[in-house]
Coordinates of C-alpha atoms in Angstrom, one line a residue:
M706 CA 57.2 26.9 -152.1
Q707 CA 60.1 26.0 -154.3
K708 CA 60.6 22.8 -156.3
E709 CA 63.4 20.6 -154.8
R710 CA 64.6 17.5 -157.1
A711 CA 65.5 15.4 -154.1
I712 CA 65.9 15.8 -150.0
P713 CA 68.6 18.1 -149.6
E714 CA 70.6 18.5 -146.5
G715 CA 68.4 20.5 -143.6
Y716 CA 65.0 19.8 -145.4
M717 CA 63.0 16.5 -144.2
T718 CA 59.5 15.1 -145.3
V719 CA 56.4 15.5 -143.5
G720 CA 56.6 11.8 -142.0
E721 CA 59.9 12.7 -140.5
L722 CA 58.6 15.7 -139.1
A723 CA 56.0 14.3 -137.6
K724 CA 58.0 11.4 -136.5
K725 CA 60.7 13.9 -134.7
M726 CA 58.2 16.0 -133.0
G727 CA 55.6 13.0 -131.8
T728 CA 52.6 14.0 -134.0
T729 CA 51.0 12.7 -137.1
V730 CA 51.3 13.2 -140.5
R731 CA 47.6 13.9 -140.8
T732 CA 48.0 16.6 -138.6
L733 CA 50.7 18.5 -140.0
Q734 CA 48.4 18.1 -143.5
Y735 CA 45.6 19.9 -141.6
Y736 CA 47.9 22.6 -140.3
D737 CA 48.9 23.0 -144.0
Q738 CA 45.2 23.1 -145.0
E739 CA 44.4 25.8 -142.4
G740 CA 47.3 28.0 -143.2
V741 CA 49.2 27.5 -140.0
L742 CA 52.1 25.8 -140.9
S743 CA 53.0 25.0 -144.6
P744 CA 55.8 23.3 -145.8
S745 CA 58.8 25.5 -147.4
A746 CA 59.6 23.2 -150.1
E747 CA 58.4 20.4 -152.5
S748 CA 60.5 17.9 -154.0
I749 CA 59.9 17.2 -158.3
G750 CA 58.2 13.9 -157.0
G751 CA 55.7 16.2 -154.9
R752 CA 57.2 15.2 -151.3
R753 CA 56.4 17.9 -149.1
L754 CA 59.6 19.2 -147.4
Y755 CA 59.8 21.0 -143.8
T756 CA 62.8 22.9 -142.5
Y757 CA 64.2 23.0 -139.1
K758 CA 62.4 26.5 -138.7
D759 CA 59.5 24.7 -139.7
M760 CA 59.9 22.4 -136.5
I761 CA 60.5 25.3 -134.3
R762 CA 57.2 26.9 -135.7
L763 CA 55.6 23.1 -135.1
H764 CA 56.9 23.0 -131.4
Q765 CA 55.1 26.6 -130.9
I766 CA 52.2 25.5 -132.2
L767 CA 51.5 22.3 -130.5
S768 CA 52.7 24.2 -127.4
L769 CA 50.2 26.8 -127.7
K770 CA 47.6 23.9 -128.8
S771 CA 48.5 22.1 -125.7
L772 CA 47.4 25.1 -123.7
G773 CA 44.1 25.5 -125.3
F774 CA 44.5 27.9 -127.8
S775 CA 42.6 27.6 -131.0
L776 CA 44.1 27.4 -134.3
S777 CA 42.6 31.0 -135.0
D778 CA 44.4 32.2 -131.8
I779 CA 47.5 30.6 -132.8
K780 CA 47.7 32.3 -136.2
D781 CA 47.2 35.5 -134.6
R782 CA 50.2 34.6 -131.9
L783 CA 52.5 33.0 -134.9
I784 CA 55.6 35.5 -136.0
S785 CA 58.5 35.4 -138.4
L786 CA 61.0 34.0 -136.2
N787 CA 63.8 35.5 -138.6
T788 CA 65.9 36.9 -135.9
P789 CA 67.1 35.8 -132.5
A790 CA 65.2 38.5 -130.6
E791 CA 61.8 37.3 -132.5
V792 CA 62.5 33.6 -131.1
A793 CA 63.3 35.0 -127.9
D794 CA 60.0 37.1 -127.6
I795 CA 57.8 34.0 -128.9
L796 CA 59.7 32.0 -126.3
A797 CA 58.9 34.3 -123.6
Q798 CA 55.4 34.7 -124.6
Q799 CA 55.3 30.6 -124.3
A800 CA 56.7 30.8 -121.1
S801 CA 54.2 33.4 -119.5
V802 CA 51.4 31.3 -120.7
V803 CA 53.0 28.3 -119.2
K804 CA 53.4 29.9 -116.2
E805 CA 49.4 31.2 -115.7
K806 CA 48.3 27.6 -116.6
I807 CA 50.8 26.2 -113.8
E808 CA 49.3 28.8 -111.2
V809 CA 46.1 27.6 -112.4
L810 CA 46.6 24.0 -112.0
S811 CA 48.2 24.5 -108.6
E812 CA 45.3 26.0 -107.3
S813 CA 43.3 23.6 -108.7
L814 CA 45.4 21.0 -107.2
N815 CA 45.4 22.6 -103.9
A816 CA 41.6 22.6 -104.0
I817 CA 41.2 19.1 -105.0
E818 CA 43.7 18.0 -102.0
A819 CA 41.8 20.2 -99.7
L820 CA 38.4 18.9 -100.5
K821 CA 39.7 15.3 -100.4
E822 CA 40.9 16.0 -96.6
E823 CA 37.3 17.4 -95.7
V824 CA 35.8 14.6 -97.7
L825 CA 37.8 12.2 -95.4
Q826 CA 37.1 13.8 -92.2
M827 CA 33.5 14.2 -92.6
Q828 CA 33.2 10.4 -92.9
T829 CA 29.7 10.8 -94.9
V830 CA 28.7 10.9 -98.6
D831 CA 26.8 14.5 -98.8
F832 CA 27.5 16.0 -102.3
K833 CA 25.2 19.5 -101.3
K834 CA 28.3 20.1 -99.0
Y835 CA 30.9 18.9 -101.0
A836 CA 29.5 21.4 -103.3
D837 CA 29.7 24.3 -100.7
I838 CA 33.4 23.6 -99.7
I839 CA 34.4 23.6 -103.9
I840 CA 32.5 27.2 -104.2
N841 CA 34.3 28.4 -101.1
L842 CA 37.6 27.0 -102.4
Q843 CA 37.2 28.6 -105.6
L844 CA 36.5 31.8 -103.7
D845 CA 39.5 31.5 -102.0
N846 CA 37.6 31.6 -98.6
E847 CA 40.1 30.7 -95.9
Y848 CA 37.2 29.2 -93.7
Y849 CA 35.9 26.5 -96.2
W850 CA 36.7 23.8 -93.8
L851 CA 34.1 25.4 -91.3
I852 CA 31.4 24.2 -93.6
K853 CA 31.9 20.2 -92.4
H854 CA 31.0 21.0 -88.9
F855 CA 27.9 22.6 -89.9
D856 CA 24.5 20.3 -90.3
S857 CA 22.2 20.3 -93.2
D858 CA 19.6 22.5 -91.4
T859 CA 22.3 25.1 -90.5
L860 CA 23.8 24.9 -93.9
D861 CA 20.3 25.5 -95.4
H862 CA 19.8 28.6 -93.2
I863 CA 23.3 30.1 -94.4
R864 CA 22.2 29.9 -97.7
S865 CA 18.7 31.4 -97.5
R866 CA 20.4 33.9 -95.3
F867 CA 23.6 34.7 -97.4
D868 CA 24.7 35.2 -100.7
I869 CA 28.7 35.2 -101.8
E870 CA 29.1 38.5 -101.3
S871 CA 26.7 39.2 -98.0
G872 CA 28.7 36.0 -96.7
R873 CA 32.2 37.5 -97.3
L874 CA 31.3 40.9 -95.6
F875 CA 29.7 39.0 -92.6
M876 CA 32.8 37.3 -92.2
D877 CA 35.1 40.5 -93.0
R878 CA 33.1 42.0 -90.2
F879 CA 33.2 39.2 -87.5
N880 CA 37.0 38.9 -87.8
Q881 CA 37.4 42.4 -87.3
L882 CA 35.4 42.3 -84.1
N883 CA 37.7 39.1 -83.2
E884 CA 40.7 41.6 -83.4
D885 CA 39.1 44.2 -81.5
I886 CA 38.4 41.9 -79.0
I887 CA 41.6 40.4 -78.4
A888 CA 43.0 44.0 -78.2
L889 CA 40.9 45.2 -75.6
K890 CA 41.6 41.9 -73.5
K891 CA 45.8 42.4 -74.3
S892 CA 44.8 46.4 -72.9
G893 CA 43.4 44.3 -69.7
I894 CA 40.2 45.9 -70.0
A895 CA 37.6 44.3 -67.6
P896 CA 34.7 42.8 -69.0
D897 CA 32.0 45.1 -67.3
D898 CA 33.8 48.3 -68.7
E899 CA 32.1 50.4 -71.0
K900 CA 34.3 49.5 -74.1
A901 CA 33.9 45.3 -73.2
Q902 CA 30.1 46.1 -73.3
R903 CA 30.2 47.9 -76.7
L904 CA 31.9 44.9 -77.9
A905 CA 29.5 42.6 -76.1
E906 CA 26.8 44.3 -78.0
Q907 CA 28.1 44.0 -81.2
F908 CA 28.9 40.5 -80.7
W909 CA 25.0 39.6 -80.1
N910 CA 23.9 41.9 -82.6
M911 CA 26.0 39.6 -85.1
V912 CA 24.8 36.2 -83.5
M913 CA 21.2 37.6 -83.9
E914 CA 22.4 38.7 -87.5
F915 CA 23.7 35.2 -88.3
T916 CA 20.7 33.2 -86.9
D917 CA 18.0 35.6 -87.7
G918 CA 16.7 35.6 -84.1
D919 CA 16.2 31.7 -84.1
L920 CA 18.2 31.3 -80.6
R921 CA 17.7 27.4 -81.0
M922 CA 21.1 27.9 -83.3
L923 CA 22.8 29.0 -80.1
P924 CA 23.7 25.2 -79.0
K925 CA 25.4 24.5 -82.7
L926 CA 27.1 27.9 -83.0
M927 CA 28.7 27.1 -79.1
K928 CA 30.3 24.0 -80.5
F929 CA 32.6 26.1 -82.8
G930 CA 34.3 27.3 -79.5
N931 CA 35.2 23.6 -78.8
L932 CA 37.0 22.5 -82.2
K933 CA 40.0 20.7 -81.7
G934 CA 42.9 19.2 -84.3
E935 CA 42.8 21.5 -87.4
N936 CA 43.3 25.0 -88.3
R937 CA 45.5 25.8 -85.2
D938 CA 45.6 29.5 -85.3
W939 CA 42.1 30.3 -86.1
V940 CA 40.8 28.0 -83.2
Q941 CA 43.5 29.2 -80.6
K942 CA 42.4 32.7 -81.6
Q943 CA 38.8 31.6 -81.0
T944 CA 39.6 30.3 -77.7
I945 CA 40.7 33.7 -76.8
V946 CA 37.8 35.6 -77.8
N947 CA 35.4 33.4 -76.5
E948 CA 37.2 33.5 -73.1
Y949 CA 37.0 37.1 -72.8
I950 CA 33.8 38.0 -74.6
Q951 CA 31.5 35.4 -72.6
P952 CA 31.7 37.1 -69.2
A953 CA 31.4 40.4 -71.1
L954 CA 28.4 38.9 -72.9
N955 CA 26.8 37.7 -69.7
I956 CA 27.1 40.7 -67.9
Y957 CA 25.5 42.6 -71.2
L958 CA 22.2 39.9 -71.6
S959 CA 21.7 40.5 -67.8
K960 CA 21.6 44.1 -68.3
I961 CA 19.2 44.3 -71.2
G962 CA 17.1 41.2 -69.5
V963 CA 17.5 38.2 -72.3
N964 CA 18.4 34.7 -71.2
P965 CA 18.7 33.1 -74.6
F966 CA 19.2 29.5 -73.2
E967 CA 15.7 30.1 -71.1
E968 CA 14.3 31.1 -74.4
V969 CA 15.9 28.3 -76.1
R970 CA 13.8 25.9 -73.8

């Protein structure tokens, strides 16, 4: 660090730099102690002087600090800033980090807004159910909104039957089965056709898998075919599936001698 008799043009004191950058003298002193940002010069009277290049470096440090980087991380990211290419490179790095943070914050904001809507629609305080919704939001499960329609017993059953991975796989299989059912309906295949009966069997097996054979859950599950006022695409698709699979399922159950609603009684 060179000695300066006075404060020449292009230099500023620690107080001036702190004021310009909206930080504190104590913070700049700390950065100096940690070897992150030291003054470029010192006056004869002992005043620590900074340049505009130091100001740019400080902007870089403060930006990275606000994004959650530790001082040791910041040290590794600092470059000399001696050429336009070096300045542009570090700015590009900062822009990339900011974009990542924006994406994370946007996802968090969307999750918060979604949870708020679910809470208002539930009209009850149920933190266990809130927690389920939050977990499914974090997992990008597009069917998180269904959770509010389950009662506590059904949710406890789902928690005991499925973990995150098995639950996701089950929904993937269920959605694929729905697509197959819709395709069959569009082809004009009758409900008593062998192809329709195979899908009816798969549908019933999935019902049994989901309920673990507890037919008392059937009335609750049937309510999901009558949802109104939200997630219109999913509800419309489910309505189409139910309209086609119900008669096919009745035929299938009659063939195997099962009347689930008699058993529920």
